[in-house]
mmCIF file with all atom_site columns, C-alpha atoms in Angstrom:
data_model
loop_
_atom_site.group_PDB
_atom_site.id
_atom_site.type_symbol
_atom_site.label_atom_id
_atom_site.label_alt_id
_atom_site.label_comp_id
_atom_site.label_asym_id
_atom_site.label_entity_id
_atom_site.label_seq_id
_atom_site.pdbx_PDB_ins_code
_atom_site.Cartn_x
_atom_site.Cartn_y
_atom_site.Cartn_z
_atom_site.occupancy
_atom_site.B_iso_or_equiv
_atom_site.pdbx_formal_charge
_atom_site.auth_seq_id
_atom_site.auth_comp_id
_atom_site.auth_asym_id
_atom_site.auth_atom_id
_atom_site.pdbx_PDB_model_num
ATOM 1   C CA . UNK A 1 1   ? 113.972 113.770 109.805 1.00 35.00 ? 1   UNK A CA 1
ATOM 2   C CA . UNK A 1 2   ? 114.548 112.858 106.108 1.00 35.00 ? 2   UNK A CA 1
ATOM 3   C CA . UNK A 1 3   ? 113.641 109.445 105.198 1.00 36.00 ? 3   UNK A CA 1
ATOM 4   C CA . UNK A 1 4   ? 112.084 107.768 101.477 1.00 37.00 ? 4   UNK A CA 1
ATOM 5   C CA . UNK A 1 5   ? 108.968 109.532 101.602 1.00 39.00 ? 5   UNK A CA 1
ATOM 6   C CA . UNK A 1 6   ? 109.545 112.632 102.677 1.00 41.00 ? 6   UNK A CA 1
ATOM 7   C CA . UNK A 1 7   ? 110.171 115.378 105.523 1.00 43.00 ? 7   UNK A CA 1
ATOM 8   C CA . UNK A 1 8   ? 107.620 114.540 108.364 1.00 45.00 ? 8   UNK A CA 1
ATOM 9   C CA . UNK A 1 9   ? 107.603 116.229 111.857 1.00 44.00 ? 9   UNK A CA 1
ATOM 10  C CA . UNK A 1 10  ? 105.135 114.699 114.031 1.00 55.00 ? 10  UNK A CA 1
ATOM 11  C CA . UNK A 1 11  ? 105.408 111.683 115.639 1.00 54.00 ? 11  UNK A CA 1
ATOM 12  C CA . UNK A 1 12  ? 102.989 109.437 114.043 1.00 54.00 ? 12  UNK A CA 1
ATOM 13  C CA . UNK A 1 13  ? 105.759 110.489 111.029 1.00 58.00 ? 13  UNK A CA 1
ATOM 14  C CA . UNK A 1 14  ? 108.476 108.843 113.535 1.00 56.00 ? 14  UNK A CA 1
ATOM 15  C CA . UNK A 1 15  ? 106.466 105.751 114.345 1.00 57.00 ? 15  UNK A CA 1
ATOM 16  C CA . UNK A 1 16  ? 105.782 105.130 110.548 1.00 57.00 ? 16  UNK A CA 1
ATOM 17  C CA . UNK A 1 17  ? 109.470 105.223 109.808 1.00 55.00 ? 17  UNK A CA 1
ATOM 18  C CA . UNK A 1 18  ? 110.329 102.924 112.376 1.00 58.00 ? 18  UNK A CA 1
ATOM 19  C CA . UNK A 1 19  ? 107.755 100.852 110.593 1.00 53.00 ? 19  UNK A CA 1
ATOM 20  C CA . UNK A 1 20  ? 109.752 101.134 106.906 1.00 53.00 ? 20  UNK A CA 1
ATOM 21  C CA . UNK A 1 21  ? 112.492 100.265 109.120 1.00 51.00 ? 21  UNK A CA 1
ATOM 22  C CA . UNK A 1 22  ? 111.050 96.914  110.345 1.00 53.00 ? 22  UNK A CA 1
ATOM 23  C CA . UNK A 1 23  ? 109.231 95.687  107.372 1.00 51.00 ? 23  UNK A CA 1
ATOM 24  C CA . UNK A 1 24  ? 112.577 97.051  104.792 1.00 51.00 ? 24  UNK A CA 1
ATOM 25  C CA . UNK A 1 25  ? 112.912 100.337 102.922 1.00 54.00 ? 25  UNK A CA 1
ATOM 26  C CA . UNK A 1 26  ? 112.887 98.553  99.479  1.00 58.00 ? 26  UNK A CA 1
ATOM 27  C CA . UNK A 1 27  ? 109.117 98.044  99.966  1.00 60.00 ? 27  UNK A CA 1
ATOM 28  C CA . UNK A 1 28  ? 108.445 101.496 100.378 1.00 67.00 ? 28  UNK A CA 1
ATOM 29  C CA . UNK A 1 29  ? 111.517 102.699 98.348  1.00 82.00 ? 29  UNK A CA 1
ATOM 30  C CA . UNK A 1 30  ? 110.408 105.931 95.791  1.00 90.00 ? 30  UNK A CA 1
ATOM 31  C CA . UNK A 1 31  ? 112.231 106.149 92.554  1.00 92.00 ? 31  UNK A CA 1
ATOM 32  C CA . UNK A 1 32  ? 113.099 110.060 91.466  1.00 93.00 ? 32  UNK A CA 1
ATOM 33  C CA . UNK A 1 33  ? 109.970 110.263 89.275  1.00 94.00 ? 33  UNK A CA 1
ATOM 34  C CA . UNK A 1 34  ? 107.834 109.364 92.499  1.00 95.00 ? 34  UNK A CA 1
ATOM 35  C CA . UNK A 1 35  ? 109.887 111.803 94.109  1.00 94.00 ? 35  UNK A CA 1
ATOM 36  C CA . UNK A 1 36  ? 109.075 114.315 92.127  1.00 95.00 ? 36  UNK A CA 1
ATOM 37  C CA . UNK A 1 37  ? 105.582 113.449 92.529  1.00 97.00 ? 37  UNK A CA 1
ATOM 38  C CA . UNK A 1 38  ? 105.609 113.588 96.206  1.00 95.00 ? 38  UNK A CA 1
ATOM 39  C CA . UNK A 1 39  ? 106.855 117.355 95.879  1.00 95.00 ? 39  UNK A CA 1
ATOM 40  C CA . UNK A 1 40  ? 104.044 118.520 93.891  1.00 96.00 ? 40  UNK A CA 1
ATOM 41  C CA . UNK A 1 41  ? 101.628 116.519 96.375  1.00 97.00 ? 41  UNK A CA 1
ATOM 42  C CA . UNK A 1 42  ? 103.171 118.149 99.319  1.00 95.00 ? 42  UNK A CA 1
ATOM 43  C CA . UNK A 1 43  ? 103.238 121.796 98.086  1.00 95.00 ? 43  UNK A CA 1
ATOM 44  C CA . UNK A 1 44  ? 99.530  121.145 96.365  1.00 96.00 ? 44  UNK A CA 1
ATOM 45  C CA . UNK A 1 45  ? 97.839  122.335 99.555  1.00 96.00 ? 45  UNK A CA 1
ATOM 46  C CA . UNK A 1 46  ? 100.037 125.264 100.144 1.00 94.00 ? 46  UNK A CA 1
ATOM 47  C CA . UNK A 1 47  ? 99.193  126.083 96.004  1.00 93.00 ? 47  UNK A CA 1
ATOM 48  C CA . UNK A 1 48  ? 95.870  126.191 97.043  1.00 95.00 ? 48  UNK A CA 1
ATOM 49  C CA . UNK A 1 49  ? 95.999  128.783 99.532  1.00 93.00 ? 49  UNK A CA 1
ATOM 50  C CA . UNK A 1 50  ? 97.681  131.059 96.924  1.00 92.00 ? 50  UNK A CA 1
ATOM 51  C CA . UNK A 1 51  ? 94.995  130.544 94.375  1.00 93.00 ? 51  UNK A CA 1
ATOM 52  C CA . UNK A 1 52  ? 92.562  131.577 96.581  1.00 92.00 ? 52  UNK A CA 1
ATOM 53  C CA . UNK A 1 53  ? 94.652  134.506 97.875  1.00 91.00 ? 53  UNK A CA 1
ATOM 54  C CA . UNK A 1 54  ? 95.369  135.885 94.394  1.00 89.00 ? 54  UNK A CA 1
ATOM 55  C CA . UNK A 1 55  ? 91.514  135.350 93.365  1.00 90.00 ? 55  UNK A CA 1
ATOM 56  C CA . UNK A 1 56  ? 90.753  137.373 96.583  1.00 88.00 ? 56  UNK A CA 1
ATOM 57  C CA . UNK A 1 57  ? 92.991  140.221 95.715  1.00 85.00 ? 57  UNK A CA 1
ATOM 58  C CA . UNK A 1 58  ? 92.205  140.108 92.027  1.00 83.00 ? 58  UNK A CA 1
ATOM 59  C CA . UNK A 1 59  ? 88.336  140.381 92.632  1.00 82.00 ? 59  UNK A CA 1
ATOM 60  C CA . UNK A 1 60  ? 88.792  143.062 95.305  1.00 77.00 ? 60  UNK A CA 1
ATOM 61  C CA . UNK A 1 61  ? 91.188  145.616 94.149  1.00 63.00 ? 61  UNK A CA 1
ATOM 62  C CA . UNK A 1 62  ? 89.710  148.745 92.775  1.00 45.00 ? 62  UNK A CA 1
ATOM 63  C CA . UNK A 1 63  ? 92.429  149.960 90.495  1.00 48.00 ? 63  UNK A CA 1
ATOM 64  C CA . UNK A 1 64  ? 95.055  147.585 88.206  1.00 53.00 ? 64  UNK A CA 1
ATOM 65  C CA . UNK A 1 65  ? 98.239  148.835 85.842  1.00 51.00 ? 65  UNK A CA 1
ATOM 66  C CA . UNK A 1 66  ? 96.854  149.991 82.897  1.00 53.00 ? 66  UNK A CA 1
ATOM 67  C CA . UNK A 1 67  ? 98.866  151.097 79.811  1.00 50.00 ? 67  UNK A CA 1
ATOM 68  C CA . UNK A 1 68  ? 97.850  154.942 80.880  1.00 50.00 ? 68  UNK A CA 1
ATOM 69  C CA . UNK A 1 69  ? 99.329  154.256 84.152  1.00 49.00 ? 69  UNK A CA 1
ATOM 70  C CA . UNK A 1 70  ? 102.239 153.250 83.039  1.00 45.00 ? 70  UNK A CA 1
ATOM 71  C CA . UNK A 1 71  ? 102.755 155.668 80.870  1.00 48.00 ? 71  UNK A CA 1
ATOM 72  C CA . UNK A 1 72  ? 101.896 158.367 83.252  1.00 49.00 ? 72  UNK A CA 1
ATOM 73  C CA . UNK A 1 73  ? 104.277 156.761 86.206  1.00 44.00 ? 73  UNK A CA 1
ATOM 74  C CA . UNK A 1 74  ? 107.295 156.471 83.070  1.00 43.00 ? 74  UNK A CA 1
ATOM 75  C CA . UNK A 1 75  ? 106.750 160.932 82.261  1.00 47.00 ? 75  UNK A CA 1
ATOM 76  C CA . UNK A 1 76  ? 106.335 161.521 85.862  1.00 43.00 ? 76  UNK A CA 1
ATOM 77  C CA . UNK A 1 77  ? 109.715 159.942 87.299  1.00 40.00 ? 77  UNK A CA 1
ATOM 78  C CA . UNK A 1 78  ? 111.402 161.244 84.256  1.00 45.00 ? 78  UNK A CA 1
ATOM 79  C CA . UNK A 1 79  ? 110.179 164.599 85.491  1.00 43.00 ? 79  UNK A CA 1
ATOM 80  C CA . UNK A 1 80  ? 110.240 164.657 88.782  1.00 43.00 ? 80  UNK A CA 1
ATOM 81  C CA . UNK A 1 81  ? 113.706 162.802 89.236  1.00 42.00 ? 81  UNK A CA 1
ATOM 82  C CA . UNK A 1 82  ? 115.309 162.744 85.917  1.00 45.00 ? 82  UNK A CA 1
ATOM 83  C CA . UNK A 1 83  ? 116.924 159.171 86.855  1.00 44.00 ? 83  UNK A CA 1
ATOM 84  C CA . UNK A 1 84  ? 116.417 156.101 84.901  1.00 43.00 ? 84  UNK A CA 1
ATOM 85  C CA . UNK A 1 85  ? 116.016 154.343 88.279  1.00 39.00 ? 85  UNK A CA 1
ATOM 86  C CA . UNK A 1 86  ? 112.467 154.797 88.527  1.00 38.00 ? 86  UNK A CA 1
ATOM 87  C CA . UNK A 1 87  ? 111.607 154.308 85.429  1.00 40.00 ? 87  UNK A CA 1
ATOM 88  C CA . UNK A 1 88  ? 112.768 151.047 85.622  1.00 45.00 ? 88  UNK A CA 1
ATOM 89  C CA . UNK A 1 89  ? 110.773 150.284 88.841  1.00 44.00 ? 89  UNK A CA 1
ATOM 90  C CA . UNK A 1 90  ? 107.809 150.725 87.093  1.00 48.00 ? 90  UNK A CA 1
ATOM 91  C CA . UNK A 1 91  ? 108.885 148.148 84.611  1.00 49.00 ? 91  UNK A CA 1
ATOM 92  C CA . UNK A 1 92  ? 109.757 145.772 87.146  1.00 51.00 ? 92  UNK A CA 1
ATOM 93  C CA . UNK A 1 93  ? 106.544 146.150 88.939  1.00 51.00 ? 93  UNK A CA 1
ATOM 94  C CA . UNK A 1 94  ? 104.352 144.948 85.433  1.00 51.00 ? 94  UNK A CA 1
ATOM 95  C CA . UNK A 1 95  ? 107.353 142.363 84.744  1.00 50.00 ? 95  UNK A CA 1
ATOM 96  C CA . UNK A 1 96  ? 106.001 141.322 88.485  1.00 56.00 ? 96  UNK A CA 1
ATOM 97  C CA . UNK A 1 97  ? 102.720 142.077 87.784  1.00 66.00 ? 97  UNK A CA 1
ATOM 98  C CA . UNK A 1 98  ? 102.824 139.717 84.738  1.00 70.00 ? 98  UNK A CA 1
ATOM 99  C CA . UNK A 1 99  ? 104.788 137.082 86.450  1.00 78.00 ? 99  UNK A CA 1
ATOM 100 C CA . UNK A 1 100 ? 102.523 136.577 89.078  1.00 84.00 ? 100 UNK A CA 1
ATOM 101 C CA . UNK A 1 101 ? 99.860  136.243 86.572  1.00 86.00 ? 101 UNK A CA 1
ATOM 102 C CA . UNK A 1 102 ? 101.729 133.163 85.109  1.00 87.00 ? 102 UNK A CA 1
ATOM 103 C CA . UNK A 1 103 ? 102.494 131.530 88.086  1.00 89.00 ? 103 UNK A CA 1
ATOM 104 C CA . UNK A 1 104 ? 98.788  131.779 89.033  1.00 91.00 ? 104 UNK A CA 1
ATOM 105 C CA . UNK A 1 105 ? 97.803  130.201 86.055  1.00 91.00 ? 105 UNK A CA 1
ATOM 106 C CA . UNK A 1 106 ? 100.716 127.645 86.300  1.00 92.00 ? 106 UNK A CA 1
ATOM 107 C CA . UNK A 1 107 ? 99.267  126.564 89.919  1.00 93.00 ? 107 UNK A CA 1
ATOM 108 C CA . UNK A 1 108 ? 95.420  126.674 88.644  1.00 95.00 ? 108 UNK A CA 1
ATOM 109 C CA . UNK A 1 109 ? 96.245  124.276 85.859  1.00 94.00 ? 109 UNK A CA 1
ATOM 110 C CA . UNK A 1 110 ? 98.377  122.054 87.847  1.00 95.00 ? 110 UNK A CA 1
ATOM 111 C CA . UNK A 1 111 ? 95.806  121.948 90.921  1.00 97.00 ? 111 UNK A CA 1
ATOM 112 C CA . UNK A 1 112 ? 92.940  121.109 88.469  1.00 97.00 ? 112 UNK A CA 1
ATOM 113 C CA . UNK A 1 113 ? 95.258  118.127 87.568  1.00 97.00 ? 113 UNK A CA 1
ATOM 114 C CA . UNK A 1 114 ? 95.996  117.163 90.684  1.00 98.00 ? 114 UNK A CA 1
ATOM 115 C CA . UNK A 1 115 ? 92.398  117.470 92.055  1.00 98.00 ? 115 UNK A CA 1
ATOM 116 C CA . UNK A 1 116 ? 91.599  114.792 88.998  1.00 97.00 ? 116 UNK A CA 1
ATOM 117 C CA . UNK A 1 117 ? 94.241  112.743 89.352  1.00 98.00 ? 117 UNK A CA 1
ATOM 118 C CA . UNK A 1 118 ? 93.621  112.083 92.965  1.00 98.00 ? 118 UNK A CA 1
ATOM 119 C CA . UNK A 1 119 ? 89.977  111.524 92.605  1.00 97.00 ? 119 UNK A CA 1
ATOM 120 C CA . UNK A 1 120 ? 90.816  108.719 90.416  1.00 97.00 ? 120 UNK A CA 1
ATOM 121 C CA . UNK A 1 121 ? 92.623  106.584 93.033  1.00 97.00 ? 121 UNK A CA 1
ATOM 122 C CA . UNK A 1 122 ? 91.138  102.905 92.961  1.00 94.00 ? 122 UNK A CA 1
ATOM 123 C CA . UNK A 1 123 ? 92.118  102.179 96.379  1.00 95.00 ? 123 UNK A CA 1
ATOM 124 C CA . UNK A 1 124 ? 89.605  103.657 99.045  1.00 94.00 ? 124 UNK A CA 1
ATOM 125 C CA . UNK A 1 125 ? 91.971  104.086 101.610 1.00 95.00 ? 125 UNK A CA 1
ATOM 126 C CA . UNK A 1 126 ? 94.689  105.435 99.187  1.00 96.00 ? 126 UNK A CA 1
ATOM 127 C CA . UNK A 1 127 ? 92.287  108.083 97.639  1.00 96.00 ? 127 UNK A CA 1
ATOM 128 C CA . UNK A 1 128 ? 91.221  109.105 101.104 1.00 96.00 ? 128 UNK A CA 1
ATOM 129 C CA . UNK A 1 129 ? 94.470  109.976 102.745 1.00 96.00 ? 129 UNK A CA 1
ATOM 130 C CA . UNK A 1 130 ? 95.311  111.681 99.426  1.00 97.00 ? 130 UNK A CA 1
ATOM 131 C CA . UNK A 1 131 ? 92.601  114.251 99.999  1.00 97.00 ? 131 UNK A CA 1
ATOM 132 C CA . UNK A 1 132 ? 93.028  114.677 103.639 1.00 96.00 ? 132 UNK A CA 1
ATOM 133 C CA . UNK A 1 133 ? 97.039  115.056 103.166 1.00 97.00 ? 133 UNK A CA 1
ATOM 134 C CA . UNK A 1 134 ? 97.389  116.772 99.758  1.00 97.00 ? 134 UNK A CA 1
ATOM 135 C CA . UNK A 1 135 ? 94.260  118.648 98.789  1.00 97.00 ? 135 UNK A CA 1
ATOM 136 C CA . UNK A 1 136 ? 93.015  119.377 102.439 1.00 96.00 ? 136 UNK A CA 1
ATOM 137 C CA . UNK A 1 137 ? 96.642  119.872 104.547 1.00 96.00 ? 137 UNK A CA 1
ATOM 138 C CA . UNK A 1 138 ? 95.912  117.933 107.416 1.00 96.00 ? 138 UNK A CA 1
ATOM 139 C CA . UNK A 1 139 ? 99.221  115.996 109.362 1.00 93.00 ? 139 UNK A CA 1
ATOM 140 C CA . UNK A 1 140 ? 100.346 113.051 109.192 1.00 90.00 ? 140 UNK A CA 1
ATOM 141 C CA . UNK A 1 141 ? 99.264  112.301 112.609 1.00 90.00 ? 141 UNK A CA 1
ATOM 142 C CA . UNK A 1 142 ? 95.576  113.839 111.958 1.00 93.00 ? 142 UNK A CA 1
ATOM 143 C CA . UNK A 1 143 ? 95.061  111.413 108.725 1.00 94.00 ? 143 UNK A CA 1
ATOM 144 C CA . UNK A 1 144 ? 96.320  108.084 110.038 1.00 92.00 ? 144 UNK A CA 1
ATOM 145 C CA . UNK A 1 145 ? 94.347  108.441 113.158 1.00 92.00 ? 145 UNK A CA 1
ATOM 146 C CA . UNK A 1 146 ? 91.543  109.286 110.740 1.00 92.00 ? 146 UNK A CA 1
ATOM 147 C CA . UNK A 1 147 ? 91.616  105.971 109.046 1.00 93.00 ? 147 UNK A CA 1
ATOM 148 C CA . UNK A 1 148 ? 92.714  104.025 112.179 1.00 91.00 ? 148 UNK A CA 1
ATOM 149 C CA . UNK A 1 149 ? 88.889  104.412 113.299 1.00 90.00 ? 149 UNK A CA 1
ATOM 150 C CA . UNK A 1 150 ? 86.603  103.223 110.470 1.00 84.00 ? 150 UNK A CA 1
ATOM 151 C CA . UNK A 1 151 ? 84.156  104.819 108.928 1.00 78.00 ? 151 UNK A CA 1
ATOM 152 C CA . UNK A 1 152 ? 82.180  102.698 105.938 1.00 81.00 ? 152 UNK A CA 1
ATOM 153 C CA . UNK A 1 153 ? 82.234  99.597  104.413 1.00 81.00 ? 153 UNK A CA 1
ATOM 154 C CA . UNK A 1 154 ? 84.807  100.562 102.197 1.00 81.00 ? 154 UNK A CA 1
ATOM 155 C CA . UNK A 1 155 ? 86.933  102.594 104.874 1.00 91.00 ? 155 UNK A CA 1
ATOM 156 C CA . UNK A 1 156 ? 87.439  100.075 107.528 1.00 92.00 ? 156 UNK A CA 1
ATOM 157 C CA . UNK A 1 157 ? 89.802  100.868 110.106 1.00 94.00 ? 157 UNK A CA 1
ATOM 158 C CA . UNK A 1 158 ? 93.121  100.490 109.107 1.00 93.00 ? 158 UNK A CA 1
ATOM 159 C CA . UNK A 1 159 ? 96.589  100.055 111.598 1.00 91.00 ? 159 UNK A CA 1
ATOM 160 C CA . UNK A 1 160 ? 99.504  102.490 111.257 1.00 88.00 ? 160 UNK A CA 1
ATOM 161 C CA . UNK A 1 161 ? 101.366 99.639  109.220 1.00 86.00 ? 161 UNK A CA 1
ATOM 162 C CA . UNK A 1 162 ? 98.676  99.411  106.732 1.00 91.00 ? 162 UNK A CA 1
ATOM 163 C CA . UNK A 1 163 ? 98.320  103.633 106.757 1.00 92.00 ? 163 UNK A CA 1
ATOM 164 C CA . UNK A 1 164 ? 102.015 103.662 105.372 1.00 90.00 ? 164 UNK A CA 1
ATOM 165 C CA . UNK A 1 165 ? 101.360 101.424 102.694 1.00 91.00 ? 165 UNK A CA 1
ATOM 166 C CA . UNK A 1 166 ? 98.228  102.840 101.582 1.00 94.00 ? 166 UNK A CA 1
ATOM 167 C CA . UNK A 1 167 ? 99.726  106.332 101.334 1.00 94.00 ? 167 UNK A CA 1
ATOM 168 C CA . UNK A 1 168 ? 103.052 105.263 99.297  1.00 94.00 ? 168 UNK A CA 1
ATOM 169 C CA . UNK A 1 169 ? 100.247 103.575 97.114  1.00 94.00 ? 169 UNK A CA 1
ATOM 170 C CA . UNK A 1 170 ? 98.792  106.921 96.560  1.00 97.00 ? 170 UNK A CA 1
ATOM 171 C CA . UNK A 1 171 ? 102.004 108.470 95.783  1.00 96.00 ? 171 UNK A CA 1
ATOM 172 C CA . UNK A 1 172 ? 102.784 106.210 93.106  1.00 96.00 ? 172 UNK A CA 1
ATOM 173 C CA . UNK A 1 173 ? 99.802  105.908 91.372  1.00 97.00 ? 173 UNK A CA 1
ATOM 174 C CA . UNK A 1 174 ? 99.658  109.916 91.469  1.00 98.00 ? 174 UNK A CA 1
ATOM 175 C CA . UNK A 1 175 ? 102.968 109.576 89.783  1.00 97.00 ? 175 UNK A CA 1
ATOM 176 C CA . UNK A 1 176 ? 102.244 107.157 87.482  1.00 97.00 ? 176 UNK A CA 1
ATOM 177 C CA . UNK A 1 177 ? 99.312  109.229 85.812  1.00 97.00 ? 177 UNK A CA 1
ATOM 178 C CA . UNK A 1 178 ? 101.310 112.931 86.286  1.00 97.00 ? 178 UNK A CA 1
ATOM 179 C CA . UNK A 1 179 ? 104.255 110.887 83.813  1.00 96.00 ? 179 UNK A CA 1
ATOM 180 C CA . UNK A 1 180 ? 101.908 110.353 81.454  1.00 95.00 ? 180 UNK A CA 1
ATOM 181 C CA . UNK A 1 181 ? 100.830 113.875 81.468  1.00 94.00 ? 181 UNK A CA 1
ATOM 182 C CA . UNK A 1 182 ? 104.075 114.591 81.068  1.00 93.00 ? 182 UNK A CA 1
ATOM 183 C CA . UNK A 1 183 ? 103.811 116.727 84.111  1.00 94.00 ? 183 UNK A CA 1
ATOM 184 C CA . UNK A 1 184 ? 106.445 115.632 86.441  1.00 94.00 ? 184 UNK A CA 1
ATOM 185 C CA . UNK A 1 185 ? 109.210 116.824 83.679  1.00 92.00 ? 185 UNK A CA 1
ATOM 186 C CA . UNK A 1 186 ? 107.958 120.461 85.178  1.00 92.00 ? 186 UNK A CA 1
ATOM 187 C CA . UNK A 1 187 ? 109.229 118.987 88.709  1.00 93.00 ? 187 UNK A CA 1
ATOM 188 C CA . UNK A 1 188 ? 113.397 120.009 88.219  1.00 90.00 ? 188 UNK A CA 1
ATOM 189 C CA . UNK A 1 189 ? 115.790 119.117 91.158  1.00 87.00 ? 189 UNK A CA 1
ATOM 190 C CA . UNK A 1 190 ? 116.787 122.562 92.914  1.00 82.00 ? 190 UNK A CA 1
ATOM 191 C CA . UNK A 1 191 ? 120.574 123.302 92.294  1.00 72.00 ? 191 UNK A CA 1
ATOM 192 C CA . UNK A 1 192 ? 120.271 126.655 94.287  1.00 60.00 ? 192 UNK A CA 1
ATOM 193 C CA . UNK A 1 193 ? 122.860 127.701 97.109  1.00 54.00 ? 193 UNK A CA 1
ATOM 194 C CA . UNK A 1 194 ? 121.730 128.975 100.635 1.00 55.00 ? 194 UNK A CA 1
ATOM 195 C CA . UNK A 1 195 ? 118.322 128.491 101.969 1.00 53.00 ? 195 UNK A CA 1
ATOM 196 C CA . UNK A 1 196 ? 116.882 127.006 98.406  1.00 51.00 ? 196 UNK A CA 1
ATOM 197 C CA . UNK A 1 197 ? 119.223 123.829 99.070  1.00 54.00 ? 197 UNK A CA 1
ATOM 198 C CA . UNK A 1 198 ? 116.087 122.875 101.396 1.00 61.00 ? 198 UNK A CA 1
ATOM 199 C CA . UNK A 1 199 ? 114.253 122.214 98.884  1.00 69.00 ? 199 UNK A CA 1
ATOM 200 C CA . UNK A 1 200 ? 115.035 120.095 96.932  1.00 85.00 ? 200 UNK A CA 1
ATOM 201 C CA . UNK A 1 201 ? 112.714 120.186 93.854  1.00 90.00 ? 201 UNK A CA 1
ATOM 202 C CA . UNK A 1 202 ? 111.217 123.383 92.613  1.00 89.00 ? 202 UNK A CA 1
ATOM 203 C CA . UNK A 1 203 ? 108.191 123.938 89.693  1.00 90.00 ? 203 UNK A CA 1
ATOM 204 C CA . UNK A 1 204 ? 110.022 124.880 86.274  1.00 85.00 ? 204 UNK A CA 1
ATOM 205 C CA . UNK A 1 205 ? 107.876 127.850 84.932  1.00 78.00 ? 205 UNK A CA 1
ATOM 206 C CA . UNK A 1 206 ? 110.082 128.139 81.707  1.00 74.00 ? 206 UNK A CA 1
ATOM 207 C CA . UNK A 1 207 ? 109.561 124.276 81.454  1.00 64.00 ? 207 UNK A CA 1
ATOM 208 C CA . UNK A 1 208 ? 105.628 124.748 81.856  1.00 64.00 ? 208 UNK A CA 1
ATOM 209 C CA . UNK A 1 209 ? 105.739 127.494 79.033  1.00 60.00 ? 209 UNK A CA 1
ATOM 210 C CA . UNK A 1 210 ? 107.077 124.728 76.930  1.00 54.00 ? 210 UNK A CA 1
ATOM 211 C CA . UNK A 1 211 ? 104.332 121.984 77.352  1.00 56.00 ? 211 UNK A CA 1
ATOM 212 C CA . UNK A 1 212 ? 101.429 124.350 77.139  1.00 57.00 ? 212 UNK A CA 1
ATOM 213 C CA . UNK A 1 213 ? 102.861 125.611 73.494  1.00 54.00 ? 213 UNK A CA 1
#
């Protein structure tokens, strides 16, 4: 279901809508910056996972391209098949090679960020479902029953109404810190066709190449 903060699937998601319903959507309204911010918060758990699977492949391999190799792969199709076809998958494979490289270091940089960012919440409650929805992955459902239990002075159990809140408070004090950093100008709206339309913001790479000249 699509609603102001977001695609949500289970049905504490539901309930909390209904709640944005009841109390009115201006309250919990997100302008596009937020929006943007939202994305990045969303996909920041899923970044993790490929950080850690590219630093797992990286440190276990046992052989990488090197210039020899390339070299040697470039005389060897020219040999054995004469076609310019293979020569040009091996230059697609280190243009690969070398783009995966960048996006590793675009996530790496961006999770530090994030990790900071999110740490520096001033509400309890706020910072808390923060990590447990965007740094940890857990549901919707997992987090607010979480919080609806108690669990210090300073993380007193909180209803399903006040879980909403809290969380759009997190998102937009995220974004408020990311525009500073100038970060959420990497955040572009995604005018692809097909599947991509489901998305609806993507990470600019070309954009990130810009800010870190």
């Amino acid at each position: 279901m699509s609603s102001l903060i977001g695609e949500e699937l289970d049905p504490v998601a539901e309930e909390s809508l209904a709640i944005i319903e009841e109390v009115g959507r201006d309250k919990y309204a997100l302008t596009e910056k937020e929006r943007r911010a939202e994305f990045l918060l969303k996909f920041h758990p899923t970044m993790i996972k490929l950080i850690l699977d590219y630093e797992k492949v990286e440190n276990t391999k046992t052989s990488s391209l090197s210039q020899d190799d390339i070299s040697n792969a470039y005389g060897h199709a020219k040999r054995e098949h004469g076609r310019e076809l293979y020569t040009d998958v091996t230059a697609n494979t280190v243009v690969l090679k070398h783009k995966k490289a960048a996006i590793y270091s675009l996530y790496k940089q961006l999770s530090e960020i994030l990790h900071i960012v999110i740490n520096s919440i001033n509400d309890a409650h706020s910072k808390k479902i923060a990590e447990l929805m965007f740094i940890k992955g857990h549901r919707h459902s997992y987090v607010s029953s979480y919080l609806s239990k108690g669990y210090s002075s300073d993380l007193y159990a909180i209803p399903l109404g006040t879980f909403t809140y809290k969380r759009i408070n997190a998102i937009k004090e995220v974004a408020s810190s990311l525009e500073v950093l100038g970060i959420l100008d990497l955040i572009q709206k995604n005018e692809g066709t097909g599947r991509c339309k489901k998305q609806q913001y993507r990470i600019d790479l070309e954009e990130w190449s810009a800010y870190e000249e």
